[in-house]
Amino acid sequence: MSAPTNIVSSGSVKTLFSPIRVGPLTLSHRVVMAPLTRLRSQIPGDVPVDLMAEYYGQRASEGGLIVSEGATVSIGGRGYLGAPGIYSEEQIAGWRRVTEAVHAKGGYIFLQLWHVGRVSHVDMTNCEMPVAPSVVPFEGIVVTRNGFVPPSPHRALEIEEIPKLIGEFRKAAWNAKAAGFDGVEIHGANGYILDQFLQDGTNKRTDSYGGPIQNRARLLFEVLDVTAAVWGEDRVGVRLSPNSTYNAMFDSDPEATFGYVADRLNRYALAYLHVIEPRVKGIETVGEGQPPVASALLRKIYKGNILAAGGFDPASAEAIIERNDADMVAFGRYFISNPDLPKRIQLGLPLNDYDRETFYNNDARGYTDYPFYDE
Ligand SMILES: Cc1cc2nc3c(=O)[nH]c(=O)nc-3n(C[C@H](O)[C@H](O)[C@H](O)COP(=O)(O)O)c2cc1C
């Protein structure tokens, strides 16, 4: 393993529009599109459709980075009907049209690898009981053919089943390569399976995957190892959400938990560490006006690129780059409503508002019909 990736313009004043090295890529700006589940895939099959290629193509920019919506690594990892997968040939072919559309605009795109763990329902998993590190009942929401419903009861993964789960991530990483992505992001955030293992509110195991943080982080790092073996460390990002309570998450000592992970990630030359600010809970802001804290904290520990996300507007994004608490900023909701977001930010143009009602409908409304500034 080698040293963390360098930051190009150290020493000079950085802005959102100074270039940056991300692994082998040179990005022309630091306005990243955050992973955004939009439930537009073809059902059955969870296959990315041409409408999705159009959507991502609209949001691609020369030298800009997009992180795709979460793509499930297996049937057992599904929790939201309409979310795409990355485990079948049809899905790979569908994603290939997405990556081609992004590359045609000179952009880059990483695929987010996703397994929801306990945030699932038997309707989504071929009637198999959803799996998690431990049985910890919670109140949550999943999306099935019956709409937004509570998750099914889950069971604890047997230790003998863990290699199979890791194998699903490995296969998904290969599939992402076949689909033409530029890299992958491991979804270790927002209360899904890797986060469930990491935090002690959801991990009550007494085997080598539970107890001290070294054990709770084992799955995340084993997944990282197999993914990096496929892609090279510098084309892999990791997403974390310290202190988030989304999906009923809890940890008794988040600073120690996430500090340990960030420190250990220094052993890898990753593309970036993606940090969600706790002022955002999943898909909504809960701490209006709160400053970003998580990226600043992990910045002190992690030596590679930090991609900060959660509640940024153009001014606060510029400010965090100038303060050097982050190297790039991911925008979620504003990228939904502004296909040309980097350009608007660069030129100081007004932003379209987003419409929450159309985040998850399964057509073009609120998806590919947001206007570009010059329309
Ligand atoms: C509609 C919607 C879908 C989302 N889907 C994902 C996802 O698939 N994976 C993920 O890690 N985060 C997901 N998020 C969280 C966003 O990536 C981001 O962290 C959050 O929106 C905060 O950023 P913002 O304040 O710029 O919107 C989603 C958010 C929204 C609004």
mmCIF file with all atom_site columns, N, CA, C and O in Angstrom, residues 34-75:
data_model
loop_
_atom_site.group_PDB
_atom_site.id
_atom_site.type_symbol
_atom_site.label_atom_id
_atom_site.label_alt_id
_atom_site.label_comp_id
_atom_site.label_asym_id
_atom_site.label_entity_id
_atom_site.label_seq_id
_atom_site.pdbx_PDB_ins_code
_atom_site.Cartn_x
_atom_site.Cartn_y
_atom_site.Cartn_z
_atom_site.occupancy
_atom_site.B_iso_or_equiv
_atom_site.pdbx_formal_charge
_atom_site.auth_seq_id
_atom_site.auth_comp_id
_atom_site.auth_asym_id
_atom_site.auth_atom_id
_atom_site.pdbx_PDB_model_num
ATOM 1   N N  . ALA A 1 34 ? -23.224 14.688 -6.152  1.00 0.00 ? 34 ALA A N  1
ATOM 2   C CA . ALA A 1 34 ? -23.366 13.691 -5.076  1.00 0.00 ? 34 ALA A CA 1
ATOM 3   C C  . ALA A 1 34 ? -24.200 12.503 -5.570  1.00 0.00 ? 34 ALA A C  1
ATOM 4   O O  . ALA A 1 34 ? -25.006 12.646 -6.494  1.00 0.00 ? 34 ALA A O  1
ATOM 5   N N  . PRO A 1 35 ? -24.034 11.349 -4.954  1.00 0.00 ? 35 PRO A N  1
ATOM 6   C CA . PRO A 1 35 ? -24.878 10.202 -5.312  1.00 0.00 ? 35 PRO A CA 1
ATOM 7   C C  . PRO A 1 35 ? -26.340 10.475 -4.950  1.00 0.00 ? 35 PRO A C  1
ATOM 8   O O  . PRO A 1 35 ? -26.639 10.891 -3.829  1.00 0.00 ? 35 PRO A O  1
ATOM 9   N N  . LEU A 1 36 ? -27.222 10.236 -5.908  1.00 0.00 ? 36 LEU A N  1
ATOM 10  C CA . LEU A 1 36 ? -28.638 10.580 -5.728  1.00 0.00 ? 36 LEU A CA 1
ATOM 11  C C  . LEU A 1 36 ? -29.531 9.483  -6.289  1.00 0.00 ? 36 LEU A C  1
ATOM 12  O O  . LEU A 1 36 ? -29.662 9.338  -7.516  1.00 0.00 ? 36 LEU A O  1
ATOM 13  N N  . THR A 1 37 ? -30.137 8.724  -5.423  1.00 0.00 ? 37 THR A N  1
ATOM 14  C CA . THR A 1 37 ? -31.101 7.693  -5.827  1.00 0.00 ? 37 THR A CA 1
ATOM 15  C C  . THR A 1 37 ? -32.341 8.368  -6.393  1.00 0.00 ? 37 THR A C  1
ATOM 16  O O  . THR A 1 37 ? -32.931 9.236  -5.749  1.00 0.00 ? 37 THR A O  1
ATOM 17  N N  . ARG A 1 38 ? -32.751 7.996  -7.600  1.00 0.00 ? 38 ARG A N  1
ATOM 18  C CA . ARG A 1 38 ? -33.893 8.663  -8.227  1.00 0.00 ? 38 ARG A CA 1
ATOM 19  C C  . ARG A 1 38 ? -34.967 7.673  -8.700  1.00 0.00 ? 38 ARG A C  1
ATOM 20  O O  . ARG A 1 38 ? -35.986 8.073  -9.256  1.00 0.00 ? 38 ARG A O  1
ATOM 21  N N  . LEU A 1 39 ? -34.715 6.407  -8.530  1.00 0.00 ? 39 LEU A N  1
ATOM 22  C CA . LEU A 1 39 ? -35.721 5.355  -8.780  1.00 0.00 ? 39 LEU A CA 1
ATOM 23  C C  . LEU A 1 39 ? -36.303 5.379  -10.189 1.00 0.00 ? 39 LEU A C  1
ATOM 24  O O  . LEU A 1 39 ? -37.504 5.166  -10.368 1.00 0.00 ? 39 LEU A O  1
ATOM 25  N N  . ARG A 1 40 ? -35.446 5.610  -11.179 1.00 0.00 ? 40 ARG A N  1
ATOM 26  C CA . ARG A 1 40 ? -35.920 5.646  -12.581 1.00 0.00 ? 40 ARG A CA 1
ATOM 27  C C  . ARG A 1 40 ? -35.550 4.388  -13.369 1.00 0.00 ? 40 ARG A C  1
ATOM 28  O O  . ARG A 1 40 ? -35.709 4.354  -14.588 1.00 0.00 ? 40 ARG A O  1
ATOM 29  N N  . SER A 1 41 ? -35.019 3.357  -12.721 1.00 0.00 ? 41 SER A N  1
ATOM 30  C CA . SER A 1 41 ? -34.588 2.174  -13.480 1.00 0.00 ? 41 SER A CA 1
ATOM 31  C C  . SER A 1 41 ? -35.768 1.357  -13.970 1.00 0.00 ? 41 SER A C  1
ATOM 32  O O  . SER A 1 41 ? -36.879 1.474  -13.450 1.00 0.00 ? 41 SER A O  1
ATOM 33  N N  . GLN A 1 42 ? -35.462 0.515  -14.946 1.00 0.00 ? 42 GLN A N  1
ATOM 34  C CA . GLN A 1 42 ? -36.496 -0.375 -15.485 1.00 0.00 ? 42 GLN A CA 1
ATOM 35  C C  . GLN A 1 42 ? -36.802 -1.483 -14.488 1.00 0.00 ? 42 GLN A C  1
ATOM 36  O O  . GLN A 1 42 ? -35.903 -2.112 -13.939 1.00 0.00 ? 42 GLN A O  1
ATOM 37  N N  . ILE A 1 43 ? -38.113 -1.692 -14.285 1.00 0.00 ? 43 ILE A N  1
ATOM 38  C CA . ILE A 1 43 ? -38.564 -2.747 -13.375 1.00 0.00 ? 43 ILE A CA 1
ATOM 39  C C  . ILE A 1 43 ? -39.405 -3.729 -14.195 1.00 0.00 ? 43 ILE A C  1
ATOM 40  O O  . ILE A 1 43 ? -40.288 -3.284 -14.948 1.00 0.00 ? 43 ILE A O  1
ATOM 41  N N  . PRO A 1 44 ? -39.206 -5.051 -14.116 1.00 0.00 ? 44 PRO A N  1
ATOM 42  C CA . PRO A 1 44 ? -38.194 -5.690 -13.276 1.00 0.00 ? 44 PRO A CA 1
ATOM 43  C C  . PRO A 1 44 ? -36.805 -5.611 -13.900 1.00 0.00 ? 44 PRO A C  1
ATOM 44  O O  . PRO A 1 44 ? -36.671 -5.262 -15.076 1.00 0.00 ? 44 PRO A O  1
ATOM 45  N N  . GLY A 1 45 ? -35.811 -5.921 -13.103 1.00 0.00 ? 45 GLY A N  1
ATOM 46  C CA . GLY A 1 45 ? -34.453 -6.008 -13.611 1.00 0.00 ? 45 GLY A CA 1
ATOM 47  C C  . GLY A 1 45 ? -33.519 -4.952 -13.069 1.00 0.00 ? 45 GLY A C  1
ATOM 48  O O  . GLY A 1 45 ? -32.321 -5.086 -13.144 1.00 0.00 ? 45 GLY A O  1
ATOM 49  N N  . ASP A 1 46 ? -34.100 -3.831 -12.575 1.00 0.00 ? 46 ASP A N  1
ATOM 50  C CA . ASP A 1 46 ? -33.267 -2.747 -12.015 1.00 0.00 ? 46 ASP A CA 1
ATOM 51  C C  . ASP A 1 46 ? -32.217 -2.291 -13.021 1.00 0.00 ? 46 ASP A C  1
ATOM 52  O O  . ASP A 1 46 ? -31.043 -2.098 -12.695 1.00 0.00 ? 46 ASP A O  1
ATOM 53  N N  . VAL A 1 47 ? -32.667 -2.123 -14.276 1.00 0.00 ? 47 VAL A N  1
ATOM 54  C CA . VAL A 1 47 ? -31.745 -1.805 -15.368 1.00 0.00 ? 47 VAL A CA 1
ATOM 55  C C  . VAL A 1 47 ? -31.751 -0.299 -15.642 1.00 0.00 ? 47 VAL A C  1
ATOM 56  O O  . VAL A 1 47 ? -32.821 0.288  -15.823 1.00 0.00 ? 47 VAL A O  1
ATOM 57  N N  . PRO A 1 48 ? -30.572 0.324  -15.691 1.00 0.00 ? 48 PRO A N  1
ATOM 58  C CA . PRO A 1 48 ? -30.526 1.747  -16.056 1.00 0.00 ? 48 PRO A CA 1
ATOM 59  C C  . PRO A 1 48 ? -31.089 1.947  -17.469 1.00 0.00 ? 48 PRO A C  1
ATOM 60  O O  . PRO A 1 48 ? -30.766 1.182  -18.377 1.00 0.00 ? 48 PRO A O  1
ATOM 61  N N  . VAL A 1 49 ? -31.917 2.969  -17.634 1.00 0.00 ? 49 VAL A N  1
ATOM 62  C CA . VAL A 1 49 ? -32.593 3.205  -18.919 1.00 0.00 ? 49 VAL A CA 1
ATOM 63  C C  . VAL A 1 49 ? -31.997 4.440  -19.603 1.00 0.00 ? 49 VAL A C  1
ATOM 64  O O  . VAL A 1 49 ? -31.211 5.179  -19.008 1.00 0.00 ? 49 VAL A O  1
ATOM 65  N N  . ASP A 1 50 ? -32.415 4.658  -20.860 1.00 0.00 ? 50 ASP A N  1
ATOM 66  C CA . ASP A 1 50 ? -31.855 5.775  -21.630 1.00 0.00 ? 50 ASP A CA 1
ATOM 67  C C  . ASP A 1 50 ? -32.142 7.125  -20.975 1.00 0.00 ? 50 ASP A C  1
ATOM 68  O O  . ASP A 1 50 ? -31.345 8.057  -21.080 1.00 0.00 ? 50 ASP A O  1
ATOM 69  N N  . LEU A 1 51 ? -33.284 7.216  -20.295 1.00 0.00 ? 51 LEU A N  1
ATOM 70  C CA . LEU A 1 51 ? -33.596 8.471  -19.601 1.00 0.00 ? 51 LEU A CA 1
ATOM 71  C C  . LEU A 1 51 ? -32.508 8.799  -18.565 1.00 0.00 ? 51 LEU A C  1
ATOM 72  O O  . LEU A 1 51 ? -32.154 9.969  -18.365 1.00 0.00 ? 51 LEU A O  1
ATOM 73  N N  . MET A 1 52 ? -31.982 7.768  -17.955 1.00 0.00 ? 52 MET A N  1
ATOM 74  C CA . MET A 1 52 ? -30.908 7.984  -16.966 1.00 0.00 ? 52 MET A CA 1
ATOM 75  C C  . MET A 1 52 ? -29.629 8.440  -17.653 1.00 0.00 ? 52 MET A C  1
ATOM 76  O O  . MET A 1 52 ? -28.896 9.287  -17.132 1.00 0.00 ? 52 MET A O  1
ATOM 77  N N  . ALA A 1 53 ? -29.363 7.889  -18.840 1.00 0.00 ? 53 ALA A N  1
ATOM 78  C CA . ALA A 1 53 ? -28.180 8.338  -19.590 1.00 0.00 ? 53 ALA A CA 1
ATOM 79  C C  . ALA A 1 53 ? -28.333 9.817  -19.939 1.00 0.00 ? 53 ALA A C  1
ATOM 80  O O  . ALA A 1 53 ? -27.378 10.609 -19.829 1.00 0.00 ? 53 ALA A O  1
ATOM 81  N N  . GLU A 1 54 ? -29.553 10.200 -20.307 1.00 0.00 ? 54 GLU A N  1
ATOM 82  C CA . GLU A 1 54 ? -29.798 11.614 -20.639 1.00 0.00 ? 54 GLU A CA 1
ATOM 83  C C  . GLU A 1 54 ? -29.568 12.502 -19.409 1.00 0.00 ? 54 GLU A C  1
ATOM 84  O O  . GLU A 1 54 ? -28.899 13.532 -19.474 1.00 0.00 ? 54 GLU A O  1
ATOM 85  N N  . TYR A 1 55 ? -30.107 12.066 -18.274 1.00 0.00 ? 55 TYR A N  1
ATOM 86  C CA . TYR A 1 55 ? -29.981 12.823 -17.013 1.00 0.00 ? 55 TYR A CA 1
ATOM 87  C C  . TYR A 1 55 ? -28.517 13.015 -16.610 1.00 0.00 ? 55 TYR A C  1
ATOM 88  O O  . TYR A 1 55 ? -28.065 14.115 -16.315 1.00 0.00 ? 55 TYR A O  1
ATOM 89  N N  . TYR A 1 56 ? -27.753 11.909 -16.614 1.00 0.00 ? 56 TYR A N  1
ATOM 90  C CA . TYR A 1 56 ? -26.343 12.032 -16.226 1.00 0.00 ? 56 TYR A CA 1
ATOM 91  C C  . TYR A 1 56 ? -25.562 12.838 -17.266 1.00 0.00 ? 56 TYR A C  1
ATOM 92  O O  . TYR A 1 56 ? -24.689 13.631 -16.906 1.00 0.00 ? 56 TYR A O  1
ATOM 93  N N  . GLY A 1 57 ? -25.901 12.634 -18.544 1.00 0.00 ? 57 GLY A N  1
ATOM 94  C CA . GLY A 1 57 ? -25.221 13.404 -19.597 1.00 0.00 ? 57 GLY A CA 1
ATOM 95  C C  . GLY A 1 57 ? -25.461 14.897 -19.420 1.00 0.00 ? 57 GLY A C  1
ATOM 96  O O  . GLY A 1 57 ? -24.554 15.714 -19.586 1.00 0.00 ? 57 GLY A O  1
ATOM 97  N N  . GLN A 1 58 ? -26.690 15.264 -19.036 1.00 0.00 ? 58 GLN A N  1
ATOM 98  C CA . GLN A 1 58 ? -26.995 16.678 -18.799 1.00 0.00 ? 58 GLN A CA 1
ATOM 99  C C  . GLN A 1 58 ? -26.107 17.254 -17.700 1.00 0.00 ? 58 GLN A C  1
ATOM 100 O O  . GLN A 1 58 ? -25.705 18.406 -17.737 1.00 0.00 ? 58 GLN A O  1
ATOM 101 N N  . ARG A 1 59 ? -25.837 16.455 -16.692 1.00 0.00 ? 59 ARG A N  1
ATOM 102 C CA . ARG A 1 59 ? -25.116 16.936 -15.504 1.00 0.00 ? 59 ARG A CA 1
ATOM 103 C C  . ARG A 1 59 ? -23.600 16.789 -15.604 1.00 0.00 ? 59 ARG A C  1
ATOM 104 O O  . ARG A 1 59 ? -22.869 17.225 -14.716 1.00 0.00 ? 59 ARG A O  1
ATOM 105 N N  . ALA A 1 60 ? -23.141 16.168 -16.678 1.00 0.00 ? 60 ALA A N  1
ATOM 106 C CA . ALA A 1 60 ? -21.692 16.024 -16.871 1.00 0.00 ? 60 ALA A CA 1
ATOM 107 C C  . ALA A 1 60 ? -21.105 17.349 -17.326 1.00 0.00 ? 60 ALA A C  1
ATOM 108 O O  . ALA A 1 60 ? -21.757 18.130 -18.013 1.00 0.00 ? 60 ALA A O  1
ATOM 109 N N  . SER A 1 61 ? -19.866 17.604 -16.924 1.00 0.00 ? 61 SER A N  1
ATOM 110 C CA . SER A 1 61 ? -19.166 18.802 -17.391 1.00 0.00 ? 61 SER A CA 1
ATOM 111 C C  . SER A 1 61 ? -17.730 18.419 -17.687 1.00 0.00 ? 61 SER A C  1
ATOM 112 O O  . SER A 1 61 ? -17.210 17.451 -17.126 1.00 0.00 ? 61 SER A O  1
ATOM 113 N N  . GLU A 1 62 ? -17.102 19.183 -18.534 1.00 0.00 ? 62 GLU A N  1
ATOM 114 C CA . GLU A 1 62 ? -15.710 18.916 -18.927 1.00 0.00 ? 62 GLU A CA 1
ATOM 115 C C  . GLU A 1 62 ? -14.828 18.834 -17.676 1.00 0.00 ? 62 GLU A C  1
ATOM 116 O O  . GLU A 1 62 ? -14.736 19.794 -16.913 1.00 0.00 ? 62 GLU A O  1
ATOM 117 N N  . GLY A 1 63 ? -14.246 17.693 -17.456 1.00 0.00 ? 63 GLY A N  1
ATOM 118 C CA . GLY A 1 63 ? -13.337 17.542 -16.319 1.00 0.00 ? 63 GLY A CA 1
ATOM 119 C C  . GLY A 1 63 ? -14.022 17.510 -14.965 1.00 0.00 ? 63 GLY A C  1
ATOM 120 O O  . GLY A 1 63 ? -13.359 17.592 -13.934 1.00 0.00 ? 63 GLY A O  1
ATOM 121 N N  . GLY A 1 64 ? -15.356 17.372 -14.929 1.00 0.00 ? 64 GLY A N  1
ATOM 122 C CA . GLY A 1 64 ? -16.083 17.332 -13.650 1.00 0.00 ? 64 GLY A CA 1
ATOM 123 C C  . GLY A 1 64 ? -16.370 15.891 -13.233 1.00 0.00 ? 64 GLY A C  1
ATOM 124 O O  . GLY A 1 64 ? -16.438 14.990 -14.070 1.00 0.00 ? 64 GLY A O  1
ATOM 125 N N  . LEU A 1 65 ? -16.548 15.686 -11.936 1.00 0.00 ? 65 LEU A N  1
ATOM 126 C CA . LEU A 1 65 ? -16.793 14.340 -11.405 1.00 0.00 ? 65 LEU A CA 1
ATOM 127 C C  . LEU A 1 65 ? -18.240 14.179 -10.941 1.00 0.00 ? 65 LEU A C  1
ATOM 128 O O  . LEU A 1 65 ? -18.770 15.038 -10.224 1.00 0.00 ? 65 LEU A O  1
ATOM 129 N N  . ILE A 1 66 ? -18.830 13.060 -11.353 1.00 0.00 ? 66 ILE A N  1
ATOM 130 C CA . ILE A 1 66 ? -20.164 12.659 -10.898 1.00 0.00 ? 66 ILE A CA 1
ATOM 131 C C  . ILE A 1 66 ? -19.993 11.375 -10.093 1.00 0.00 ? 66 ILE A C  1
ATOM 132 O O  . ILE A 1 66 ? -19.261 10.484 -10.505 1.00 0.00 ? 66 ILE A O  1
ATOM 133 N N  . VAL A 1 67 ? -20.670 11.279 -8.959  1.00 0.00 ? 67 VAL A N  1
ATOM 134 C CA . VAL A 1 67 ? -20.790 9.993  -8.272  1.00 0.00 ? 67 VAL A CA 1
ATOM 135 C C  . VAL A 1 67 ? -22.214 9.511  -8.543  1.00 0.00 ? 67 VAL A C  1
ATOM 136 O O  . VAL A 1 67 ? -23.178 10.240 -8.278  1.00 0.00 ? 67 VAL A O  1
ATOM 137 N N  . SER A 1 68 ? -22.336 8.323  -9.091  1.00 0.00 ? 68 SER A N  1
ATOM 138 C CA . SER A 1 68 ? -23.665 7.828  -9.465  1.00 0.00 ? 68 SER A CA 1
ATOM 139 C C  . SER A 1 68 ? -24.511 7.589  -8.224  1.00 0.00 ? 68 SER A C  1
ATOM 140 O O  . SER A 1 68 ? -23.993 7.449  -7.115  1.00 0.00 ? 68 SER A O  1
ATOM 141 N N  . GLU A 1 69 ? -25.802 7.483  -8.426  1.00 0.00 ? 69 GLU A N  1
ATOM 142 C CA . GLU A 1 69 ? -26.703 6.980  -7.398  1.00 0.00 ? 69 GLU A CA 1
ATOM 143 C C  . GLU A 1 69 ? -26.231 5.596  -6.943  1.00 0.00 ? 69 GLU A C  1
ATOM 144 O O  . GLU A 1 69 ? -25.524 4.901  -7.689  1.00 0.00 ? 69 GLU A O  1
ATOM 145 N N  . GLY A 1 70 ? -26.631 5.193  -5.765  1.00 0.00 ? 70 GLY A N  1
ATOM 146 C CA . GLY A 1 70 ? -26.264 3.876  -5.275  1.00 0.00 ? 70 GLY A CA 1
ATOM 147 C C  . GLY A 1 70 ? -26.742 2.792  -6.235  1.00 0.00 ? 70 GLY A C  1
ATOM 148 O O  . GLY A 1 70 ? -27.894 2.809  -6.679  1.00 0.00 ? 70 GLY A O  1
ATOM 149 N N  . ALA A 1 71 ? -25.837 1.857  -6.554  1.00 0.00 ? 71 ALA A N  1
ATOM 150 C CA . ALA A 1 71 ? -26.191 0.708  -7.391  1.00 0.00 ? 71 ALA A CA 1
ATOM 151 C C  . ALA A 1 71 ? -26.048 -0.527 -6.521  1.00 0.00 ? 71 ALA A C  1
ATOM 152 O O  . ALA A 1 71 ? -24.979 -0.768 -5.946  1.00 0.00 ? 71 ALA A O  1
ATOM 153 N N  . THR A 1 72 ? -27.104 -1.307 -6.417  1.00 0.00 ? 72 THR A N  1
ATOM 154 C CA . THR A 1 72 ? -27.074 -2.440 -5.487  1.00 0.00 ? 72 THR A CA 1
ATOM 155 C C  . THR A 1 72 ? -26.190 -3.554 -6.031  1.00 0.00 ? 72 THR A C  1
ATOM 156 O O  . THR A 1 72 ? -26.182 -3.850 -7.227  1.00 0.00 ? 72 THR A O  1
ATOM 157 N N  . VAL A 1 73 ? -25.445 -4.184 -5.114  1.00 0.00 ? 73 VAL A N  1
ATOM 158 C CA . VAL A 1 73 ? -24.465 -5.194 -5.523  1.00 0.00 ? 73 VAL A CA 1
ATOM 159 C C  . VAL A 1 73 ? -25.089 -6.579 -5.646  1.00 0.00 ? 73 VAL A C  1
ATOM 160 O O  . VAL A 1 73 ? -24.438 -7.497 -6.152  1.00 0.00 ? 73 VAL A O  1
ATOM 161 N N  . SER A 1 74 ? -26.329 -6.727 -5.176  1.00 0.00 ? 74 SER A N  1
ATOM 162 C CA . SER A 1 74 ? -26.972 -8.052 -5.222  1.00 0.00 ? 74 SER A CA 1
ATOM 163 C C  . SER A 1 74 ? -28.462 -7.885 -4.921  1.00 0.00 ? 74 SER A C  1
ATOM 164 O O  . SER A 1 74 ? -28.891 -6.821 -4.443  1.00 0.00 ? 74 SER A O  1
ATOM 165 N N  . ILE A 1 75 ? -29.207 -8.947 -5.167  1.00 0.00 ? 75 ILE A N  1
ATOM 166 C CA . ILE A 1 75 ? -30.648 -8.924 -4.849  1.00 0.00 ? 75 ILE A CA 1
ATOM 167 C C  . ILE A 1 75 ? -30.832 -8.664 -3.349  1.00 0.00 ? 75 ILE A C  1
ATOM 168 O O  . ILE A 1 75 ? -31.713 -7.910 -2.939  1.00 0.00 ? 75 ILE A O  1
#
